[in-house]
PDB file of C-alpha atoms in Angstrom:
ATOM      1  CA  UNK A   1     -13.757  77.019 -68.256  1.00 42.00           C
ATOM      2  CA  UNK A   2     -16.297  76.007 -65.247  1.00 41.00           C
ATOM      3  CA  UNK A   3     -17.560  73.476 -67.711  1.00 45.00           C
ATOM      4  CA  UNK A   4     -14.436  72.060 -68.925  1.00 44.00           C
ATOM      5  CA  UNK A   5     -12.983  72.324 -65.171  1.00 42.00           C
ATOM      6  CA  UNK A   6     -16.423  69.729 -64.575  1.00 41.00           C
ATOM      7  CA  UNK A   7     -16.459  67.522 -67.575  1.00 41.00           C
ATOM      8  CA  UNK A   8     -12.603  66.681 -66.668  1.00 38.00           C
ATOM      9  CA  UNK A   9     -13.378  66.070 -62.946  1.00 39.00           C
ATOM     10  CA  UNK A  10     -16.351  63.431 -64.747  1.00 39.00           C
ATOM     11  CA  UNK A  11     -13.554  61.614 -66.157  1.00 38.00           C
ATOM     12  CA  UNK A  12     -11.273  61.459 -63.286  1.00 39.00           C
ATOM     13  CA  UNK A  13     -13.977  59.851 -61.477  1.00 38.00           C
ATOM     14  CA  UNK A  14     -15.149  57.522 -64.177  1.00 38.00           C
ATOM     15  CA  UNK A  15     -11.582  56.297 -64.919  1.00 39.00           C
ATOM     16  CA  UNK A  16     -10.858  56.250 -60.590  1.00 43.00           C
ATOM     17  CA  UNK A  17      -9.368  52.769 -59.343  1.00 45.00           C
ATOM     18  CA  UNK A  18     -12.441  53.200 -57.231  1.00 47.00           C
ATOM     19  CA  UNK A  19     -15.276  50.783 -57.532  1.00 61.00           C
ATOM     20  CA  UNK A  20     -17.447  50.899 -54.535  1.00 78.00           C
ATOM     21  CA  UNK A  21     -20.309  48.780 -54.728  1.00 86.00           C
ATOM     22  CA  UNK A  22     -22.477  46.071 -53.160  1.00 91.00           C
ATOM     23  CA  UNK A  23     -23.515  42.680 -55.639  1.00 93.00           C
ATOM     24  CA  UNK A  24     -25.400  39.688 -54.360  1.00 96.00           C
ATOM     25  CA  UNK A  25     -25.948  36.803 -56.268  1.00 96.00           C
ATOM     26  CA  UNK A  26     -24.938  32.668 -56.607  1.00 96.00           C
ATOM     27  CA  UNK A  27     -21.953  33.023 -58.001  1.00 96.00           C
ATOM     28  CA  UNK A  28     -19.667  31.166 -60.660  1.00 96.00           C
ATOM     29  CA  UNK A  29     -16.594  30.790 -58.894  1.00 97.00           C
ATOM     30  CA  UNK A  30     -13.223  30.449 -60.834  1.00 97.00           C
ATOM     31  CA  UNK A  31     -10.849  29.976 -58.522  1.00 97.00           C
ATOM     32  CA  UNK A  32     -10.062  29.933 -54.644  1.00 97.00           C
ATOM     33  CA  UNK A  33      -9.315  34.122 -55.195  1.00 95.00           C
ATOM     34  CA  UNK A  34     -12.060  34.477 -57.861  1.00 96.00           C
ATOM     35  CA  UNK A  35     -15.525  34.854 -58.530  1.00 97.00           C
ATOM     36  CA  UNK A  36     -18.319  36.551 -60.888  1.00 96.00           C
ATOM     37  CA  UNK A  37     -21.649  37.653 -60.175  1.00 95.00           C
ATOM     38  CA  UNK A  38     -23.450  38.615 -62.556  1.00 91.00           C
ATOM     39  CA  UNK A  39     -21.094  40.112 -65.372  1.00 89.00           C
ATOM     40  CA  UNK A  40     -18.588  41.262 -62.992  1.00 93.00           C
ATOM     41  CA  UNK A  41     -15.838  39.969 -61.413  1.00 95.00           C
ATOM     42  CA  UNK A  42     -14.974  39.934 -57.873  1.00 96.00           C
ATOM     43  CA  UNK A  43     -11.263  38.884 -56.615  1.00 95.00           C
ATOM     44  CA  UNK A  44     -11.365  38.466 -52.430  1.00 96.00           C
ATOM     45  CA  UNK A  45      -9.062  41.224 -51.271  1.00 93.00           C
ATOM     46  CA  UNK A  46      -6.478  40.540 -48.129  1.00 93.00           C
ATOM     47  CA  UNK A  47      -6.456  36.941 -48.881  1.00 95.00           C
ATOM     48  CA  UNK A  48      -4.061  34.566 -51.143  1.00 96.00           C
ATOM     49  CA  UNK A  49      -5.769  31.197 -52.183  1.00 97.00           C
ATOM     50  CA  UNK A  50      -3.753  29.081 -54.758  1.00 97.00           C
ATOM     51  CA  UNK A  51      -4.498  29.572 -58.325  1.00 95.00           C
ATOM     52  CA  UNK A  52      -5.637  26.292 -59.996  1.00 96.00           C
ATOM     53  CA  UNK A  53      -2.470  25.485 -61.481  1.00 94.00           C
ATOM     54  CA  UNK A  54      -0.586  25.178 -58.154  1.00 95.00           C
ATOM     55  CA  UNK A  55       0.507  21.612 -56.446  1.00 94.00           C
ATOM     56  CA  UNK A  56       1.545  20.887 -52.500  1.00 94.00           C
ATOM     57  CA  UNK A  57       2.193  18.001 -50.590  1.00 92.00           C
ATOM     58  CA  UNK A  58      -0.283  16.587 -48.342  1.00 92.00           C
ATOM     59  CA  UNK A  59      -0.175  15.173 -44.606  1.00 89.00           C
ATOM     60  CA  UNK A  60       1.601  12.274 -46.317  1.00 88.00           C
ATOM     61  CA  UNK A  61       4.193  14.558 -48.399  1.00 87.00           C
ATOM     62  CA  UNK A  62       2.581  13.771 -51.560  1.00 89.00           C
ATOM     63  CA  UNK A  63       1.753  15.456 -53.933  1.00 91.00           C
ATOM     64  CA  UNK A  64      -1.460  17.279 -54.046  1.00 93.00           C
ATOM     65  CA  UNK A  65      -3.312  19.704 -56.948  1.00 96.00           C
ATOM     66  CA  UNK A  66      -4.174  21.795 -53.697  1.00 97.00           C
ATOM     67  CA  UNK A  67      -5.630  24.970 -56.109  1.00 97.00           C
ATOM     68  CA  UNK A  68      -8.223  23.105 -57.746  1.00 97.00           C
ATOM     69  CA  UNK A  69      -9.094  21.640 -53.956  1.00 98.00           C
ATOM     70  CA  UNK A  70      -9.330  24.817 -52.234  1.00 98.00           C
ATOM     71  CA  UNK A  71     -11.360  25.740 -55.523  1.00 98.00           C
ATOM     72  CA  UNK A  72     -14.231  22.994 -54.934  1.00 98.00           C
ATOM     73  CA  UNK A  73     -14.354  23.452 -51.346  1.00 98.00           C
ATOM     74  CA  UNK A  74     -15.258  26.958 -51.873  1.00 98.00           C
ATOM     75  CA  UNK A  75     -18.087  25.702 -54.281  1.00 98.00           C
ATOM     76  CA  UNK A  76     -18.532  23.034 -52.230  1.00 98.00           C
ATOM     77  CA  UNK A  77     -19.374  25.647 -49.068  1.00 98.00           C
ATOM     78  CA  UNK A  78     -21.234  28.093 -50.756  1.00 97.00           C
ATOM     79  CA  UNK A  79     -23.824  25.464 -52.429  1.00 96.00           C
ATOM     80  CA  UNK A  80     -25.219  27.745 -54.237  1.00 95.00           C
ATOM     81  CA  UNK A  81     -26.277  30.210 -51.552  1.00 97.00           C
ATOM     82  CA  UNK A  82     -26.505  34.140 -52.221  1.00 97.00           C
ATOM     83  CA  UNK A  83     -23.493  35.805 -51.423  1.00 98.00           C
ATOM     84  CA  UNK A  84     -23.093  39.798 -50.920  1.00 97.00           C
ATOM     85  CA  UNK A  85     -19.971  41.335 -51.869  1.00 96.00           C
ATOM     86  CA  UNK A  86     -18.619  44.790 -50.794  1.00 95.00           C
ATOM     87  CA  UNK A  87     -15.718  45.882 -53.535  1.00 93.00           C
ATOM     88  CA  UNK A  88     -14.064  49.248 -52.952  1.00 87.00           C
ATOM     89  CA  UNK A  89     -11.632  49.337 -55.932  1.00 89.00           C
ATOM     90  CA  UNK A  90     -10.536  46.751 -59.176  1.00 90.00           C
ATOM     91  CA  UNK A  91      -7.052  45.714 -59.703  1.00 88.00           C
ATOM     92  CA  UNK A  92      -4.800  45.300 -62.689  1.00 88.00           C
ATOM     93  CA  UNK A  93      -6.661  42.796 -64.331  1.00 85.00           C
ATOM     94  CA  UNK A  94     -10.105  45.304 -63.780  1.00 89.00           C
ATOM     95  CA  UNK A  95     -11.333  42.813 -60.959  1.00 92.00           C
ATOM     96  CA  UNK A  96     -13.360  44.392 -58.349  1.00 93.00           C
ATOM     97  CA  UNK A  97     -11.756  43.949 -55.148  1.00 93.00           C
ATOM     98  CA  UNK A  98     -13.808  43.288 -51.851  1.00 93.00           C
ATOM     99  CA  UNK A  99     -14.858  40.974 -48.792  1.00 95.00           C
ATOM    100  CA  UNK A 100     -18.223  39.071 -49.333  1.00 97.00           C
ATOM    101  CA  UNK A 101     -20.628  37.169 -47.062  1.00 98.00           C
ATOM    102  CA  UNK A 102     -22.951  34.564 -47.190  1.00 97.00           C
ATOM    103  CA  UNK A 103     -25.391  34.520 -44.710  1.00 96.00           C
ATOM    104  CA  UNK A 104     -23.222  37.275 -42.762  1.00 96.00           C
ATOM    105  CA  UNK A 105     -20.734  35.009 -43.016  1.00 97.00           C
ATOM    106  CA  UNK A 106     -17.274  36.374 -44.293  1.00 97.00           C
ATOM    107  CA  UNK A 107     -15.820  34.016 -46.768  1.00 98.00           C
ATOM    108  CA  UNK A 108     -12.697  36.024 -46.750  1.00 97.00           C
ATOM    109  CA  UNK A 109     -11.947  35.551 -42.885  1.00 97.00           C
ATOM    110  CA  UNK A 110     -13.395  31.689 -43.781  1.00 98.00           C
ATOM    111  CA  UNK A 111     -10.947  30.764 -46.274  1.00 98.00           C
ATOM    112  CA  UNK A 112      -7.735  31.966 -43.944  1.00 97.00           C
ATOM    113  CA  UNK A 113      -9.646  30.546 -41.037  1.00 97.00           C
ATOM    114  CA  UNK A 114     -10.227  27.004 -42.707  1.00 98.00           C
ATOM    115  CA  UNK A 115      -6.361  26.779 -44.306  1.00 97.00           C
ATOM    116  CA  UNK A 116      -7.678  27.586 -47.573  1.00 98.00           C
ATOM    117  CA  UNK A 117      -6.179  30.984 -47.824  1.00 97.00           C
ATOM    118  CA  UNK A 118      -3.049  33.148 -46.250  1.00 96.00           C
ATOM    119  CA  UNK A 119      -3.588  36.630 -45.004  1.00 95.00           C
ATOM    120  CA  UNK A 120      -1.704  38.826 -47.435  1.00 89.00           C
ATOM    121  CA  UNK A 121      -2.092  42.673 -49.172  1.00 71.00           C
ATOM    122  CA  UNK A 122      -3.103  45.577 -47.218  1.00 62.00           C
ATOM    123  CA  UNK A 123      -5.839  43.740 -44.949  1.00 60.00           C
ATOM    124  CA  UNK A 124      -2.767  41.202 -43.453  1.00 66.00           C
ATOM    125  CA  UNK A 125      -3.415  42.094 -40.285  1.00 79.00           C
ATOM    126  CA  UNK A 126      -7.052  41.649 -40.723  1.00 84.00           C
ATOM    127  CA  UNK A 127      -7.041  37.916 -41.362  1.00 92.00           C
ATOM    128  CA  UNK A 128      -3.623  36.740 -39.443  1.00 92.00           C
ATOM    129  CA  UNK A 129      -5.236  35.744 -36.544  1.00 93.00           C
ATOM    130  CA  UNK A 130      -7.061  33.254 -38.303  1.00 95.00           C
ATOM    131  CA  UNK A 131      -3.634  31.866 -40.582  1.00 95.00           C
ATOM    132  CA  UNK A 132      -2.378  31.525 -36.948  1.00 94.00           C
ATOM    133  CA  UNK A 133      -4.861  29.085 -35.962  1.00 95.00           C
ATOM    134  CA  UNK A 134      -5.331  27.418 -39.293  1.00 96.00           C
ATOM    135  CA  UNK A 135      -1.610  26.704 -39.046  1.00 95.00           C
ATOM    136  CA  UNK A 136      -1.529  25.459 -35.456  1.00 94.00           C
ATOM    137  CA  UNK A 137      -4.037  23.702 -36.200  1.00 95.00           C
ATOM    138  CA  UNK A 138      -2.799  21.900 -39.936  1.00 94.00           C
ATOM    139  CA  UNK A 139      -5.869  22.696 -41.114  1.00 96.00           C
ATOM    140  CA  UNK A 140      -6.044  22.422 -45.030  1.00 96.00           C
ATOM    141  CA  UNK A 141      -2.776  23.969 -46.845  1.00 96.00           C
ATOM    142  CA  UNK A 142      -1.121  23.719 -43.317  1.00 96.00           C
ATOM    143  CA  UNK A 143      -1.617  19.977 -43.288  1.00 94.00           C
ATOM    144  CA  UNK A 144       1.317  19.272 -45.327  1.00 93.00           C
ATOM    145  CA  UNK A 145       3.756  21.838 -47.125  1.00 93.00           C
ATOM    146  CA  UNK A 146       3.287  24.565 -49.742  1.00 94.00           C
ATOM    147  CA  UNK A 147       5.084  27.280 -51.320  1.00 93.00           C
ATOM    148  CA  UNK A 148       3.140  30.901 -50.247  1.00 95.00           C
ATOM    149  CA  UNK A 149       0.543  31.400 -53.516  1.00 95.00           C
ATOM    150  CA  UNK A 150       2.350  34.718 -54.209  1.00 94.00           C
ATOM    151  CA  UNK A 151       6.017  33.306 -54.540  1.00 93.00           C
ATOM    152  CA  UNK A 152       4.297  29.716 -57.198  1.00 92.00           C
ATOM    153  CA  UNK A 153       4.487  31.738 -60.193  1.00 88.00           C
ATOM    154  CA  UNK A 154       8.126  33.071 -59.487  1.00 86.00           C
ATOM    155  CA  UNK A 155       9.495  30.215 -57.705  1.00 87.00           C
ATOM    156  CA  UNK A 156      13.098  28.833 -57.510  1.00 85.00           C
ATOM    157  CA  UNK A 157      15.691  27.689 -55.493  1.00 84.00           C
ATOM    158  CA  UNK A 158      15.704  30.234 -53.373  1.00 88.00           C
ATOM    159  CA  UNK A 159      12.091  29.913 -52.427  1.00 89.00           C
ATOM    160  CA  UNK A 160      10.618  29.461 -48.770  1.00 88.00           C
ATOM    161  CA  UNK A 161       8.456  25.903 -48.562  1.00 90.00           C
ATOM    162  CA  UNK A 162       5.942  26.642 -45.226  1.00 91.00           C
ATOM    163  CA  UNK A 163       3.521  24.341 -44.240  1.00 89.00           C
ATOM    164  CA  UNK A 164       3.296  21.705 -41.257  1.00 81.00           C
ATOM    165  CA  UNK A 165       5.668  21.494 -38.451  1.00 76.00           C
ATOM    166  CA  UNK A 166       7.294  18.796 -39.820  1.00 75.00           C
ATOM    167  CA  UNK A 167       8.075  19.422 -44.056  1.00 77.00           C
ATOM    168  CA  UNK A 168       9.607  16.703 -45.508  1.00 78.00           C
ATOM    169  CA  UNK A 169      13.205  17.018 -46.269  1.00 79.00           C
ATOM    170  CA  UNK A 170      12.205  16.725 -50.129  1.00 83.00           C
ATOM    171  CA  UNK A 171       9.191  19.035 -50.377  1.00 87.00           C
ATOM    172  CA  UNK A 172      11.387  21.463 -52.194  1.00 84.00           C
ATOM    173  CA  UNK A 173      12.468  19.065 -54.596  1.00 83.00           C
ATOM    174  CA  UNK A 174       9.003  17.851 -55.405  1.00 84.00           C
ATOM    175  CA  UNK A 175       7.816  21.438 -55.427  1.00 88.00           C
ATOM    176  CA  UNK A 176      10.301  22.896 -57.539  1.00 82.00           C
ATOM    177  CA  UNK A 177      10.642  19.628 -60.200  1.00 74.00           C
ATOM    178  CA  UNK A 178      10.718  20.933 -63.725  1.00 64.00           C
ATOM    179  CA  UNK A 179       8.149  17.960 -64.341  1.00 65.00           C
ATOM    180  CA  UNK A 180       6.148  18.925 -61.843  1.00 73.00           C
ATOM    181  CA  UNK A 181       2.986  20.836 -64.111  1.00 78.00           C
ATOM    182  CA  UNK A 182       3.783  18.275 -67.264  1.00 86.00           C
ATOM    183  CA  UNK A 183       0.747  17.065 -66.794  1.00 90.00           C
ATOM    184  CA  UNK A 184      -2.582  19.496 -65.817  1.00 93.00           C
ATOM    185  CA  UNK A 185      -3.542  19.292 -62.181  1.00 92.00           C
ATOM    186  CA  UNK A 186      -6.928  18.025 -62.959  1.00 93.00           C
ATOM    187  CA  UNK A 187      -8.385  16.391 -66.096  1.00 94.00           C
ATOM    188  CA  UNK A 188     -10.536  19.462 -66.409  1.00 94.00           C
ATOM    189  CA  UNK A 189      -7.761  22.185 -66.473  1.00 96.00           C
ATOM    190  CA  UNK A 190      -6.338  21.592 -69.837  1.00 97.00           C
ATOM    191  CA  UNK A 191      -6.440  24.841 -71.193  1.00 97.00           C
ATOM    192  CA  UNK A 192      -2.277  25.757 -71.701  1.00 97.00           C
ATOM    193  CA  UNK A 193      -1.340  29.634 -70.911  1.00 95.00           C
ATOM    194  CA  UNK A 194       2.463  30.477 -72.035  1.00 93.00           C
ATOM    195  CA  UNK A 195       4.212  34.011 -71.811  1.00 91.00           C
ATOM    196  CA  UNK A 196       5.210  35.170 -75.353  1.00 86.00           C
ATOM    197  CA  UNK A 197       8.114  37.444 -75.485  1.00 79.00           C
ATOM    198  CA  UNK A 198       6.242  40.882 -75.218  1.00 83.00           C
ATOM    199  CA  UNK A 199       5.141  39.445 -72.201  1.00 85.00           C
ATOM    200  CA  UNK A 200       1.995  38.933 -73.570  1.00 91.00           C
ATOM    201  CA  UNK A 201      -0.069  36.379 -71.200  1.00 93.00           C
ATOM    202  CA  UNK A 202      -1.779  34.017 -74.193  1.00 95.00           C
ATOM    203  CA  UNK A 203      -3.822  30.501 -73.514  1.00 97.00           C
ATOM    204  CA  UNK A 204      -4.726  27.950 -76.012  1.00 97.00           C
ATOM    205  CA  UNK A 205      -7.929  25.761 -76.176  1.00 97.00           C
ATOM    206  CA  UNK A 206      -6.896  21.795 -77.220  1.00 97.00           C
ATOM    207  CA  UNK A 207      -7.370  21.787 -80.800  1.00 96.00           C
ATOM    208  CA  UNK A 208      -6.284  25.318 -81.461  1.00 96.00           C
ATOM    209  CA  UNK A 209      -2.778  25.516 -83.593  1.00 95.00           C
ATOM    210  CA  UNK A 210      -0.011  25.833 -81.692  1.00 93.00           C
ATOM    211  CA  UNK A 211      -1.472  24.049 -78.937  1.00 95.00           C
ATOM    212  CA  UNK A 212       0.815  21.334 -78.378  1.00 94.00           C
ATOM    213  CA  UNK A 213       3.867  22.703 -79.064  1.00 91.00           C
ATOM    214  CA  UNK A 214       3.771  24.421 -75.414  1.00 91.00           C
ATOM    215  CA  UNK A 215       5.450  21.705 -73.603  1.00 87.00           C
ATOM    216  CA  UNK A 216       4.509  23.336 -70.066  1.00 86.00           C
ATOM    217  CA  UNK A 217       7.797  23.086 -68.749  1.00 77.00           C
ATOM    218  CA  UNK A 218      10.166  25.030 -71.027  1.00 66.00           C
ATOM    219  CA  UNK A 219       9.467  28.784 -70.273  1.00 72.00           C
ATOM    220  CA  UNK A 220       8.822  30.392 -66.840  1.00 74.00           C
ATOM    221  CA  UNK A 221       5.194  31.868 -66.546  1.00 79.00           C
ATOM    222  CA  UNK A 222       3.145  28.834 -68.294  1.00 88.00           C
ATOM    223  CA  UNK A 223       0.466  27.198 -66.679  1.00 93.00           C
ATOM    224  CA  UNK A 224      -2.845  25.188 -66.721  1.00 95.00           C
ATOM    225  CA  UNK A 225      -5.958  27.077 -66.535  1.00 97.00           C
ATOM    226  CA  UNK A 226      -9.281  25.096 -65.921  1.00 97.00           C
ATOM    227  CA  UNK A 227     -11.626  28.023 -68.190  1.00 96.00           C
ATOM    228  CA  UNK A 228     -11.374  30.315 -70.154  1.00 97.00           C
ATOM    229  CA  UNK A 229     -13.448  32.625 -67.965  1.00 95.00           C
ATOM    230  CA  UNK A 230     -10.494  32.101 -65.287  1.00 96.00           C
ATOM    231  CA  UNK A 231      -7.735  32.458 -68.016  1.00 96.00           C
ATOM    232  CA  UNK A 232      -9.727  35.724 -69.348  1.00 94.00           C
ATOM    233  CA  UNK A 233     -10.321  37.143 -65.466  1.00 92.00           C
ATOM    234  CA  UNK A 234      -6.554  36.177 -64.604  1.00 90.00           C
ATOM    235  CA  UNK A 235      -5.250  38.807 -67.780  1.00 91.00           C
ATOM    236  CA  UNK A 236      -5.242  35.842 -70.100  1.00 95.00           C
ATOM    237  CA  UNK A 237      -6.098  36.487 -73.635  1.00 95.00           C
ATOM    238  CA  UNK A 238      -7.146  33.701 -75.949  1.00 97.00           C
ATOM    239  CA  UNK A 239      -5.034  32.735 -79.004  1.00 95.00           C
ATOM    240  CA  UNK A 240      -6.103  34.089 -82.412  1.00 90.00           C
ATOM    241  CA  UNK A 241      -5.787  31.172 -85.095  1.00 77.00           C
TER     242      UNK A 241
END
């Protein structure tokens, strides 16, 4: 019984949410949330950057493919430098969660700070003085008007556009247009993700059958992705011909 009693406690801790650990490395980075180092994948906890697909208006109030920009300005800003993450636990998708650094930097407290990012989860208070100033300030997202990253995939009419002081009278027109993702934000993101009616999450490479019959604006929940390492660390799983 004492051995039983110790192989089960083995496998509580093997199959724990918990995944403390430290990685360093230069690594690939998918999207203004996500990153790999090494073979694993590391999604920045207490912070919400748009995913790739997602579009806001600019200073000007037009429109602007604002998740593959905060995407390259994270590349852009960590040029290849090593950076050192601290993950504590993984999420649904079996991304380890955690704050990293580069140079003792924290890229978490960077993104919010530089209007890349909103403070959001269970470290909200952490970051919000930093969404304060990046909002007084119109720095980056906060320069013209967005919908909050965690209401894009779920928006409708009833949907809260924040941004600068002054959002146009037709952001949420613009934002909300069923036209709106017809075309991929980017002419690298033309992978096409679509919900199937198990609620499966499934993307499609160009070329692949089926491919362009997803018209990207017919059923709630599809989306450009710009890889298919994003798609796969986002719970995307690739089409079977």
């Amino acid at each position: 019984m004492k051995h039983r009693g110790i192989m089960f406690a083995l496998i509580a801790l093997i199959t724990s949410p918990v995944f403390a650990a430290t990685l360093s490395g230069a690594p690939r980075i998918l999207d203004g949330n996500t990153i790999q180092i090494d073979k694993t994948t590391v999604r920045l906890s207490g912070i919400e950057a748009p995913e790739t697909d997602q579009i806001c208006l600019d200073a000007q109030g037009r429109k602007w493919a604002c998740g593959v920009a905060v995407r390259d300005e994270l590349i852009k800003h960590s040029n290849g430098r090593t950076w050192d993450c601290h993950t504590e636990r993984v999420d649904e998708y079996r991304r380890a969660l955690g704050s990293c650094f580069i140079e003792g930097e924290d890229i978490n407290a960077w993104m919010v700070r530089s209007g890349l990012a909103l403070s959001a989860g269970a470290s909200h208070h952490t970051y919000l003085v930093y969404e304060l100033a990046a909002s007084t300030a119109h720095a980056g997202l906060w320069s013209g008007a967005l919908i909050a990253p965690w209401d894009w995939p779920r928006r409708n009419r009833g949907t809260i556009i924040v941004g600068a002081t002054s959002v146009p009278v037709d952001a949420q027109e613009v934002l909300l247009g069923s036209v709106l993702l017809s075309e991929p934000p980017s002419p690298e993101c033309l992978i096409k993700g679509t919900v199937e009616r198990r609620g499966e999450r499934i993307y499609y490479l160009p070329g692949q059958p089926g491919y362009e019959q997803i018209g990207m604006t017919k059923k709630r929940g599809e989306r450009w992705l710009c890889s298919e390492a994003e798609a796969e660390a986002t719970g995307w799983r690739k089409a079977v011909p």
